PDB file of C-alpha atoms in Angstrom:
ATOM      1  CA  UNK B   1     109.932  86.052  87.072  1.00 77.00           C
ATOM      2  CA  UNK B   2     106.368  86.971  86.201  1.00 77.00           C
ATOM      3  CA  UNK B   3     107.743  88.449  82.984  1.00 86.00           C
ATOM      4  CA  UNK B   4     108.578  84.894  81.845  1.00 88.00           C
ATOM      5  CA  UNK B   5     105.309  82.921  82.059  1.00 82.00           C
ATOM      6  CA  UNK B   6     106.497  80.245  79.602  1.00 90.00           C
ATOM      7  CA  UNK B   7     109.674  79.452  81.543  1.00 95.00           C
ATOM      8  CA  UNK B   8     110.225  75.681  81.744  1.00 97.00           C
ATOM      9  CA  UNK B   9     113.581  75.380  83.526  1.00 97.00           C
ATOM     10  CA  UNK B  10     114.596  77.438  86.571  1.00 96.00           C
ATOM     11  CA  UNK B  11     117.680  76.965  88.714  1.00 96.00           C
ATOM     12  CA  UNK B  12     118.144  79.101  91.805  1.00 94.00           C
ATOM     13  CA  UNK B  13     121.272  78.412  93.844  1.00 92.00           C
ATOM     14  CA  UNK B  14     122.117  80.252  97.057  1.00 89.00           C
ATOM     15  CA  UNK B  15     119.386  82.789  96.379  1.00 90.00           C
ATOM     16  CA  UNK B  16     117.272  84.606  98.939  1.00 91.00           C
ATOM     17  CA  UNK B  17     114.030  82.844  98.015  1.00 93.00           C
ATOM     18  CA  UNK B  18     111.944  82.066 101.098  1.00 94.00           C
ATOM     19  CA  UNK B  19     108.743  80.176 101.770  1.00 96.00           C
ATOM     20  CA  UNK B  20     106.832  83.332 100.864  1.00 95.00           C
ATOM     21  CA  UNK B  21     108.602  83.435  97.503  1.00 93.00           C
ATOM     22  CA  UNK B  22     107.292  79.992  96.616  1.00 94.00           C
ATOM     23  CA  UNK B  23     103.856  81.586  96.161  1.00 93.00           C
ATOM     24  CA  UNK B  24     105.141  83.233  92.981  1.00 92.00           C
ATOM     25  CA  UNK B  25     106.956  80.092  91.866  1.00 93.00           C
ATOM     26  CA  UNK B  26     103.755  78.067  92.254  1.00 93.00           C
ATOM     27  CA  UNK B  27     102.131  80.328  89.649  1.00 92.00           C
ATOM     28  CA  UNK B  28     104.716  79.335  87.029  1.00 93.00           C
ATOM     29  CA  UNK B  29     102.624  76.433  85.816  1.00 92.00           C
ATOM     30  CA  UNK B  30     104.800  75.558  82.807  1.00 95.00           C
ATOM     31  CA  UNK B  31     107.873  74.752  84.867  1.00 96.00           C
ATOM     32  CA  UNK B  32     109.210  71.255  84.164  1.00 98.00           C
ATOM     33  CA  UNK B  33     112.448  71.541  86.150  1.00 98.00           C
ATOM     34  CA  UNK B  34     113.064  73.509  89.338  1.00 97.00           C
ATOM     35  CA  UNK B  35     116.355  73.504  91.221  1.00 96.00           C
ATOM     36  CA  UNK B  36     115.686  75.446  94.392  1.00 94.00           C
ATOM     37  CA  UNK B  37     118.750  75.284  96.622  1.00 93.00           C
ATOM     38  CA  UNK B  38     117.837  78.022  99.062  1.00 92.00           C
ATOM     39  CA  UNK B  39     118.227  77.921 102.835  1.00 93.00           C
ATOM     40  CA  UNK B  40     114.999  79.912 103.269  1.00 94.00           C
ATOM     41  CA  UNK B  41     112.751  77.102 101.990  1.00 96.00           C
ATOM     42  CA  UNK B  42     111.024  74.793 104.486  1.00 96.00           C
ATOM     43  CA  UNK B  43     108.164  72.301 104.374  1.00 96.00           C
ATOM     44  CA  UNK B  44     105.658  75.155 104.147  1.00 96.00           C
ATOM     45  CA  UNK B  45     107.201  76.521 100.960  1.00 95.00           C
ATOM     46  CA  UNK B  46     107.750  73.088  99.426  1.00 95.00           C
ATOM     47  CA  UNK B  47     104.088  72.185  99.868  1.00 95.00           C
ATOM     48  CA  UNK B  48     103.076  75.099  97.618  1.00 95.00           C
ATOM     49  CA  UNK B  49     105.090  73.595  94.774  1.00 95.00           C
ATOM     50  CA  UNK B  50     102.593  70.721  94.529  1.00 93.00           C
ATOM     51  CA  UNK B  51     100.557  73.040  92.284  1.00 93.00           C
ATOM     52  CA  UNK B  52     103.213  72.637  89.565  1.00 96.00           C
ATOM     53  CA  UNK B  53     101.589  69.739  87.707  1.00 96.00           C
ATOM     54  CA  UNK B  54     104.054  69.770  84.779  1.00 97.00           C
ATOM     55  CA  UNK B  55     107.089  69.634  87.075  1.00 97.00           C
ATOM     56  CA  UNK B  56     109.260  66.582  86.341  1.00 97.00           C
ATOM     57  CA  UNK B  57     112.456  67.432  88.245  1.00 97.00           C
ATOM     58  CA  UNK B  58     112.579  69.105  91.655  1.00 96.00           C
ATOM     59  CA  UNK B  59     115.864  69.613  93.498  1.00 95.00           C
ATOM     60  CA  UNK B  60     115.545  70.840  97.069  1.00 94.00           C
ATOM     61  CA  UNK B  61     119.126  70.253  98.237  1.00 93.00           C
ATOM     62  CA  UNK B  62     120.423  72.683 100.867  1.00 92.00           C
ATOM     63  CA  UNK B  63     116.925  73.608 102.064  1.00 95.00           C
ATOM     64  CA  UNK B  64     115.096  73.007 105.360  1.00 95.00           C
ATOM     65  CA  UNK B  65     112.616  70.636 103.715  1.00 95.00           C
ATOM     66  CA  UNK B  66     112.004  67.421 105.668  1.00 93.00           C
ATOM     67  CA  UNK B  67     110.393  64.108 104.747  1.00 87.00           C
ATOM     68  CA  UNK B  68     107.091  65.471 106.100  1.00 78.00           C
ATOM     69  CA  UNK B  69     106.637  67.759 103.077  1.00 65.00           C
TER      70      UNK B  69
END
């Protein structure tokens, strides 16, 4: 994904992205929409996504994210 720094819309369904993988996603500062339906994402990974200031749509269905994040 680092090869696409201007990416604005990313949809990952049933992928193997984990909390560790959200470190790379958090560097994609131009993202405006992120659909991240991955069972390996928890509150820890979701909190890293707060760095995405241009993000307008975030879908975290089918993850382990709770209301705490």
